[in-house]
Short mmCIF file of C-alpha atoms in Angstrom, two decimals:
data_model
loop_
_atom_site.label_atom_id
_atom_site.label_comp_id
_atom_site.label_asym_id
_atom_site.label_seq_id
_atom_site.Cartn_x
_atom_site.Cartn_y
_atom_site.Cartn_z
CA UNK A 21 -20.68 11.55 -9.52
CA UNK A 22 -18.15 9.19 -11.48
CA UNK A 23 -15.06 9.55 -9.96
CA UNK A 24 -11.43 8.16 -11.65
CA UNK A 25 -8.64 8.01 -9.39
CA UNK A 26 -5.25 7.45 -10.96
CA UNK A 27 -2.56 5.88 -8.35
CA UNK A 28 0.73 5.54 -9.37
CA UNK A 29 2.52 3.27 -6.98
CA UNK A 30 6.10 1.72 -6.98
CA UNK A 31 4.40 -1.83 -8.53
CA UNK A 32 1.53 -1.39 -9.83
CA UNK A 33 -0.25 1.73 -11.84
CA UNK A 34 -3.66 1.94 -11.43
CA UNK A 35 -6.79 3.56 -12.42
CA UNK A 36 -10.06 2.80 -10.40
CA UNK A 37 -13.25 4.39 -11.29
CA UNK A 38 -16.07 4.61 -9.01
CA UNK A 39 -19.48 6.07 -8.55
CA UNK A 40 -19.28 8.30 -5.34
CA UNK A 41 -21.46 10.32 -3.32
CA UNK A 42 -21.25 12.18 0.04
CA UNK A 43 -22.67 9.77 2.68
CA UNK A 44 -22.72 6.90 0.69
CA UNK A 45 -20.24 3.72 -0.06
CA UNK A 46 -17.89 4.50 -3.13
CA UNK A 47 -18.93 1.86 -5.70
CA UNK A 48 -16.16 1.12 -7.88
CA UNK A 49 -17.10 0.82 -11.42
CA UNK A 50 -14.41 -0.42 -13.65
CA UNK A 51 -10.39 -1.06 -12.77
CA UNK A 52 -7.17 -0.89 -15.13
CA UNK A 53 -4.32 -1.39 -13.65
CA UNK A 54 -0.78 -2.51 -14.75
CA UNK A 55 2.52 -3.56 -13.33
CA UNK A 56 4.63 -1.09 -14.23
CA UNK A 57 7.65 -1.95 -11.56
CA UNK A 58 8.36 1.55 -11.41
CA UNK A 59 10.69 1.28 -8.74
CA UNK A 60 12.84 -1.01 -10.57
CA UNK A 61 13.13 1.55 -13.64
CA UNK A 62 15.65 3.55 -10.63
CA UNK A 63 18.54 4.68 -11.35
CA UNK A 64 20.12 4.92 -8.50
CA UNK A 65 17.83 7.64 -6.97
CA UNK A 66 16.83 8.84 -10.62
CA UNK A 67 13.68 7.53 -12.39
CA UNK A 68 15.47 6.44 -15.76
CA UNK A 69 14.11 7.41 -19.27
CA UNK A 70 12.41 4.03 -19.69
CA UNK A 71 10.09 4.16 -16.67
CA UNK A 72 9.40 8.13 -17.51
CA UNK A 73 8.24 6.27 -20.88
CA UNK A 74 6.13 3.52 -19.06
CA UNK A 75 4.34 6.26 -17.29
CA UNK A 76 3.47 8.41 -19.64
CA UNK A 77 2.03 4.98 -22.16
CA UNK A 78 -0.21 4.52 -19.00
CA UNK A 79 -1.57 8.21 -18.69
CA UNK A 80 -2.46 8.45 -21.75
CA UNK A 81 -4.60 4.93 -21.71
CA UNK A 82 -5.81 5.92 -18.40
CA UNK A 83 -6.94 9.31 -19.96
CA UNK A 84 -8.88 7.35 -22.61
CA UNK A 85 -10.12 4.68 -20.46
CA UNK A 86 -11.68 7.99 -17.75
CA UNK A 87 -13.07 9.12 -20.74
CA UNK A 88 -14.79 6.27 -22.04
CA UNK A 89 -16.12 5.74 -18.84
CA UNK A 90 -17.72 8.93 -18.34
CA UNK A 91 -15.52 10.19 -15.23
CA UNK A 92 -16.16 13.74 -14.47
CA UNK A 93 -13.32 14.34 -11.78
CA UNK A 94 -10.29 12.54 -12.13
CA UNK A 95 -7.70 12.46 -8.88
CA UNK A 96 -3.74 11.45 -9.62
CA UNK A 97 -0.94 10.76 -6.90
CA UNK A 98 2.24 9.33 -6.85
CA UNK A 99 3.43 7.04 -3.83
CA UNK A 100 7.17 6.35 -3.01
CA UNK A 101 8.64 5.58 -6.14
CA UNK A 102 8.05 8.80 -8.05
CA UNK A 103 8.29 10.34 -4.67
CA UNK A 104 11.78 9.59 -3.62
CA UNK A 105 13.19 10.19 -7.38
CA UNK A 106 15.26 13.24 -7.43
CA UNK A 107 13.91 14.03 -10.57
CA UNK A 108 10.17 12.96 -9.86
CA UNK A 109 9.34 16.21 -9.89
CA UNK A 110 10.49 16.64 -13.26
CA UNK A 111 8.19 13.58 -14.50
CA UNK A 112 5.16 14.53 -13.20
CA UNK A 113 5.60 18.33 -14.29
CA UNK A 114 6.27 17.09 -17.73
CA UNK A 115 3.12 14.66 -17.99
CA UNK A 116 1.22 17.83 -16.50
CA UNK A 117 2.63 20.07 -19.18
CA UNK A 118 2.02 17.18 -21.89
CA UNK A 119 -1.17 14.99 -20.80
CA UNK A 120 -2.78 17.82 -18.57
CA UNK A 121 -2.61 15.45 -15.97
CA UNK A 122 -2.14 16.95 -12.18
CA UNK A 123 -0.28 13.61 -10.59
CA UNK A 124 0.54 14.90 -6.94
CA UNK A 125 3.81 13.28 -5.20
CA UNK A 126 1.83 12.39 -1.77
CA UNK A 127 4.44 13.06 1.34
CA UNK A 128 4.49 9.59 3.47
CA UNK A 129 2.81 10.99 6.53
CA UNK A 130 -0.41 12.34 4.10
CA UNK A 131 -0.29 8.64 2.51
CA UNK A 132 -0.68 7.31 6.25
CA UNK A 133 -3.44 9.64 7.11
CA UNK A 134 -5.24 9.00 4.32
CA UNK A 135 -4.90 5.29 4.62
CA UNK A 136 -6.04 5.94 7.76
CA UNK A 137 -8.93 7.81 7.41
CA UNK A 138 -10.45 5.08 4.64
CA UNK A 139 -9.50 2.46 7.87
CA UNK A 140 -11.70 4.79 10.29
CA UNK A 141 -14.56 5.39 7.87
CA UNK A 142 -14.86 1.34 6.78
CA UNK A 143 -14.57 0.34 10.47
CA UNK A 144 -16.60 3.27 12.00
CA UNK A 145 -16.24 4.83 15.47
CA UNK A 146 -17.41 1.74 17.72
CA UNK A 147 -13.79 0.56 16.48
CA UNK A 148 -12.80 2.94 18.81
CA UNK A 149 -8.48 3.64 18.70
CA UNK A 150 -7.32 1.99 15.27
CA UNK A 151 -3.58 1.36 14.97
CA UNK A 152 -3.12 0.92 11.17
CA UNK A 153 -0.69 -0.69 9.13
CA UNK A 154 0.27 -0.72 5.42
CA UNK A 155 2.81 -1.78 3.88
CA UNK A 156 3.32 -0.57 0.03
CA UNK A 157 6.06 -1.34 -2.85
CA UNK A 158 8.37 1.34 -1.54
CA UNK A 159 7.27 2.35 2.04
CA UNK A 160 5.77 1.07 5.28
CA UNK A 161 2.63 3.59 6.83
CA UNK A 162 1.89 3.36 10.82
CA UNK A 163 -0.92 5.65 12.09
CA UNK A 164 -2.97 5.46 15.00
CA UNK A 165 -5.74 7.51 16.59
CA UNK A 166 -9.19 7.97 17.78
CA UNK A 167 -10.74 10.44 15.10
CA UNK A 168 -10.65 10.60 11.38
CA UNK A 169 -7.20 12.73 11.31
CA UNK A 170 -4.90 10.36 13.26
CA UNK A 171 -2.65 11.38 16.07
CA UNK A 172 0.24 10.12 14.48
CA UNK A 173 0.84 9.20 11.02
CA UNK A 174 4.30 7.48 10.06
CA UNK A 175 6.44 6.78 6.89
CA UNK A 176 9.46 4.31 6.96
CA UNK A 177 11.21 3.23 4.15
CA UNK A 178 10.65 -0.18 4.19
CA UNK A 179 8.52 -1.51 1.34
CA UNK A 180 8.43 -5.30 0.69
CA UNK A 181 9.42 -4.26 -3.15
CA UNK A 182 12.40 -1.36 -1.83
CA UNK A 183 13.97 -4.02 0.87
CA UNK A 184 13.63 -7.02 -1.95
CA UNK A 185 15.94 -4.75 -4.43
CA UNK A 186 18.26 -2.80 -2.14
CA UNK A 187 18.63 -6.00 0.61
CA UNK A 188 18.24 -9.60 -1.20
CA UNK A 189 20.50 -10.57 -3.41
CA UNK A 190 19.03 -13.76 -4.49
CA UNK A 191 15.63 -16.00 -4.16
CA UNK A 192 15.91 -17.60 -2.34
CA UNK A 193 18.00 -15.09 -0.11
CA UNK A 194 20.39 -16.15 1.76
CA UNK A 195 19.91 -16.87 5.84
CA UNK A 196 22.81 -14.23 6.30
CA UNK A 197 21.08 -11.74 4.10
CA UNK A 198 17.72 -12.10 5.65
CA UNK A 199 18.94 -11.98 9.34
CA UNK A 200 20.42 -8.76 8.37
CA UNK A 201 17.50 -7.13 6.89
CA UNK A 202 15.42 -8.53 9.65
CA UNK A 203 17.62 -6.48 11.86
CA UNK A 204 17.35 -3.79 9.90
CA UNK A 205 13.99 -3.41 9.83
CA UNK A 206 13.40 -3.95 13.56
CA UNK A 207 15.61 -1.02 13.73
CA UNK A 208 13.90 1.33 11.84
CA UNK A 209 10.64 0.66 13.45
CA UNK A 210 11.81 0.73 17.09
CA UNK A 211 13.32 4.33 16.41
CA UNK A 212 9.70 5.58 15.81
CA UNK A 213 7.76 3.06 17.98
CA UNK A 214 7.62 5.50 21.27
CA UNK A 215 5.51 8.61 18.77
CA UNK A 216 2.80 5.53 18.66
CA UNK A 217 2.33 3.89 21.47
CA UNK A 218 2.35 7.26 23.81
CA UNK A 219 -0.97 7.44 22.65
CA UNK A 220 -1.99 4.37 24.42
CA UNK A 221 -3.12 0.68 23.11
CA UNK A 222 -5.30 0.29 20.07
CA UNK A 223 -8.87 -0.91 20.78
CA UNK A 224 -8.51 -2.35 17.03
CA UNK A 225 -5.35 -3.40 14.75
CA UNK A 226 -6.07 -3.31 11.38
CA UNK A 227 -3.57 -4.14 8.43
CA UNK A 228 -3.71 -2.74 4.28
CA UNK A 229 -2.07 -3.70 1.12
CA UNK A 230 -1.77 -6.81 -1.36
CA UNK A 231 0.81 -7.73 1.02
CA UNK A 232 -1.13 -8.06 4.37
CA UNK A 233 -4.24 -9.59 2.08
CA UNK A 234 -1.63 -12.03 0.71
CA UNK A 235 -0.29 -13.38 3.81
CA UNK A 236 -3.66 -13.10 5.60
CA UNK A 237 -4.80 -15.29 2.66
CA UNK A 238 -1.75 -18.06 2.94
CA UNK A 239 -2.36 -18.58 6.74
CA UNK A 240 -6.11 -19.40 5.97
CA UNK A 241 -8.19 -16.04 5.75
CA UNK A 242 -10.95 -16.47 3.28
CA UNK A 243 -10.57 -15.70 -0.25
CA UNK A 244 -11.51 -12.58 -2.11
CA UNK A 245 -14.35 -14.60 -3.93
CA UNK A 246 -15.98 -14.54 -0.74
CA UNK A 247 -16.49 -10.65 -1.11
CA UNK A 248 -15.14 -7.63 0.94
CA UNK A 249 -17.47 -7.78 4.16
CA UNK A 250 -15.82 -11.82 5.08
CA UNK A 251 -13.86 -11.06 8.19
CA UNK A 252 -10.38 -12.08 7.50
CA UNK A 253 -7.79 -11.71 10.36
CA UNK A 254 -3.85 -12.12 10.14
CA UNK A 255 -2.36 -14.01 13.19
CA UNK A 256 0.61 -13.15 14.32
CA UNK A 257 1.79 -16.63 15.78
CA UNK A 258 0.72 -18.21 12.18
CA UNK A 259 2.90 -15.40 10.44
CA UNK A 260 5.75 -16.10 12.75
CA UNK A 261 5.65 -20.02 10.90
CA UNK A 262 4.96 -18.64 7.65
CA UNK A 263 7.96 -15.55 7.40
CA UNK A 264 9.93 -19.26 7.97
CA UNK A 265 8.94 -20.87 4.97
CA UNK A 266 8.25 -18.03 2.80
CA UNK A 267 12.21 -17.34 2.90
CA UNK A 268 13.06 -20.81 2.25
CA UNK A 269 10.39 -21.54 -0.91
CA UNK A 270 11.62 -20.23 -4.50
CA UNK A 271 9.73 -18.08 -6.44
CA UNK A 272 7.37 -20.34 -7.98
CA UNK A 273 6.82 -22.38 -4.87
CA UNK A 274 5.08 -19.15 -3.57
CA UNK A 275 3.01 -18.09 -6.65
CA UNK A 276 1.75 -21.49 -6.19
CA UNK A 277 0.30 -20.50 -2.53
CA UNK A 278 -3.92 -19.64 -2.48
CA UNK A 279 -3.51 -15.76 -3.60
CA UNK A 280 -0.42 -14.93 -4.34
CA UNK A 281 0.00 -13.32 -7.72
CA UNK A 282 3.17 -14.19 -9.90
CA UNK A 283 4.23 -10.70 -9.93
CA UNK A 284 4.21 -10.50 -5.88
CA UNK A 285 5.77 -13.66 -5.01
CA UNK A 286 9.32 -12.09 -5.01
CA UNK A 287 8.02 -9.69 -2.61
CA UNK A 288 7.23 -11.60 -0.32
CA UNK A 289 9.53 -12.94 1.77
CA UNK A 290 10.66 -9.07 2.72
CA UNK A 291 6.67 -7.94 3.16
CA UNK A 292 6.75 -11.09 5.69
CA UNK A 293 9.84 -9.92 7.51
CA UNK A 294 8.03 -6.36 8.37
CA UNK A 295 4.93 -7.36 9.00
CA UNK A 296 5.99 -9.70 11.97
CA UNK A 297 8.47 -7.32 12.80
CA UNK A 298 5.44 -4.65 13.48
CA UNK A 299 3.45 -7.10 15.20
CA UNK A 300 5.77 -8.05 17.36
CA UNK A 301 7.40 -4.31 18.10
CA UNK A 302 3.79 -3.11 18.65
CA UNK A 303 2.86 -6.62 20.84
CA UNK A 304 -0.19 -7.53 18.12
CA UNK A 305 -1.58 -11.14 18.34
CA UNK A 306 -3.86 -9.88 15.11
CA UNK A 307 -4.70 -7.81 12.68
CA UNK A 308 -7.77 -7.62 11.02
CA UNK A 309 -8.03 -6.98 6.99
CA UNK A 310 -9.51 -3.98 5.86
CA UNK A 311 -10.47 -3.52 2.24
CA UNK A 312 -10.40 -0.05 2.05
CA UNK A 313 -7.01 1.66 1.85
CA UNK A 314 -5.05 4.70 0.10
CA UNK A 315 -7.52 4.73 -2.72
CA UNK A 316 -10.56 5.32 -0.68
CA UNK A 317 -8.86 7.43 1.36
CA UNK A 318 -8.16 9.86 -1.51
CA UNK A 319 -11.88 9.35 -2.46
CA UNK A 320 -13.16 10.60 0.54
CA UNK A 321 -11.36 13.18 0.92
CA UNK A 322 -11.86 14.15 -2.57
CA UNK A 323 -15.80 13.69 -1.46
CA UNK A 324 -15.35 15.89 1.63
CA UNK A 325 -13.59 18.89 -0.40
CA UNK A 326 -15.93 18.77 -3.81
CA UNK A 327 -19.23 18.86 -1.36
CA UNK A 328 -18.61 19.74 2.13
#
C-alpha cells in the first residue's frame, strides 16, 4: 500500500510517502518537506498566530501532494513543538475540524519507543540490547531494551533547536553561556541516567536525527551519497575535539563543514554539547548511525495495526 506520513517537528515539516508492506522494507517514494521553525513561532509557551498559519499552508500542500501521489492511508503527528504549546491542542483540533487532518501530539516516551522500535527492526535481534539516542529540534529520546517495546523509553527537554533559543544568546555563544548549558544538560541527563542503565550495558549504541548524521558526517563518516547500508559510526573521542570547535566557528564557518545544511548550522553547537554529554554519562566510545528513526517507527507500527 502507499503510505503518506505527515511529521510535524519543531524544524522541519515533513511529508514522506512510501510504498509499505507487512514483512517487507518501507520504500519511500517521494519527500516534501519544509523548514517551518515552528518552535521559533513560540510565544512564550503559546504557538503564535503566524506559525498556526505556517501549519495550516503546509497541510493543505501536503494534502494535495498525498493525493497526487496516490496515498491511500495518510499518518500525522506532532513532536515537541506543537506538543509543549499550551494551546497545541487547539491547532491541531482546528486543522482537524478544517483540513480533516488527524495530526496526533505524540507524548515523549511514545516518540522514544517508536524511535526505538524502527532502531530494533533496521538492526535486527543479533544486535542484541540497543541503547538508542535521538536528539530532535525540541527534545532529547533515550530508550534501551532487548525486544521491540523497550524497557525504558525517555524524554528530556533538551533539543539542539530548544537549548539554542532558550540558552545562547549569541553565535558564536559565549564560553560563559556554553559552560552553563553544558552543565545544564549534564544535569538533566544524570537525574534519569539510573532508569537506563539498571537494565544493564547495551550490546549496541546506536544514535538518530540530522543532528547525530551531521556530526557523524563532520568527524569523517561517509556521506549520504554513499547510500543508507555504509556503516557510519560517531566517535566519541573525535566529538569531544569537535563540540570544541563547533562553539568557537560562526555560523557560516559550519554550513561550510561536509553535511551540514544552512538551516542546521545554528543548531549545532547545542546538538554537540548533548550528544557528548550522553556519551560520556552513559560511558559510549561510539555510536553507530541508523537511518531509520521516528518516521519508520510510525510506519511500522502503522503496518502492524492495518494488517496484523
Amino acid at each position: 500500500m502507499r503510505l503518506g506520513v505527515l511529521d510535524v517537528g519543531s524544524n522541519t515539516v515533513h511529508l514522506l510517502v512510501v510504498d509499505a508492506h507487512r514483512g517487507a522494507r518501507p520504500l519511500p517514494a517521494f519527500s516534501h518537506k519544509e523548514e517551518l521553525r515552528l518552535a521559533a513561532h513560540l510565544d512564550g509557551d503559546r504557538l503564535t498566530e503566524r506559525g498556526e498559519a505556517l501549519l495550516n499552508e503546509f497541510v493543505d500542500e501536503a494534502l494535495r501532494v498525498a493525493e497526487d501521489k496516490g496515498v491511500e492511508d495518510l499518518v500525522a503527528f506532532a513532536t515537541s513543538a506543537v506538543r509543549d504549546a499550551v494551546n497545541g491542542e487547539e491547532v491541531l483540533a482546528r486543522i482537524r475540524a478544517r483540513a480533516g487532518v488527524d495530526i496526533r501530539a505524540l507524548p515523549g516516551p511514545d516518540e522514544a519507543r517508536l524511535t526505538f522500535l524502527a532502531v530494533r527492526r533496521w538492526f535486527g535481534w543479533s544486535s542484541g540490547r540497543l541503547l538508542v539516542i535521538d536528539i530532535g529540534g525540541g527534545s532529547l529520546e533515550i530508550a534501551a531494551g532487548i525486544d521491540e517495546d523497550p524497557d525504558v523509553a525517555i524524554s528530556l527537554p533538551l533539543g539542539a533547536g530548544r537549548l539554542t533559543r532558550d540558552h545562547l544568546s549569541a553565535d558564536p555563544a559565549p564560553p560563559d553561556e556554553l559552560r552553563a548549558l553544558r552543565r545544564h544538560v549534564r544535569a538533566e541527563i544524570a537525574r534519569r541516567i539510573g532508569e537506563v542503565v539498571r537494565f544493564g550495558p547495551p550490546d549496541h549504541a546506536v544514535a538518530t536525527s540530522k543532528t547525530f548524521k551531521q556530526l557523524a558526517r563532520i568527524t569523517g563518516a561517509a556521506p549520504s551519497a554513499e547510500g543508507p547500508y555504509a556503516k557510519r559510526l560517531l566517535r566519541h573521542a573525535d566529538l569531544v575535539e569537535w563540540t570544541e570547535k563547533l562553539a568557537r566557528m560562526t555560523v557560516e564557518e559550519r554550513a561550510g563543514l561536509p553535511g551540514v545544511s544552512e538551516q542546521r548550522a545554528p543548531l549545532l553547537p547545542a546538538g554537540a554539547i548533548v550528544a557528548d554529554a550522553v556519551m560520556d554519562l552513559f560511558g559510549v566510545a561510539e555510536l553507530e548511525i541508523c537511518p531509520w528513526a521516528l518516521r519508520e517507527g510510525v510506519i511500522l507500527r502503522r503496518l502492524d495495526m492495518i494488517t496484523g
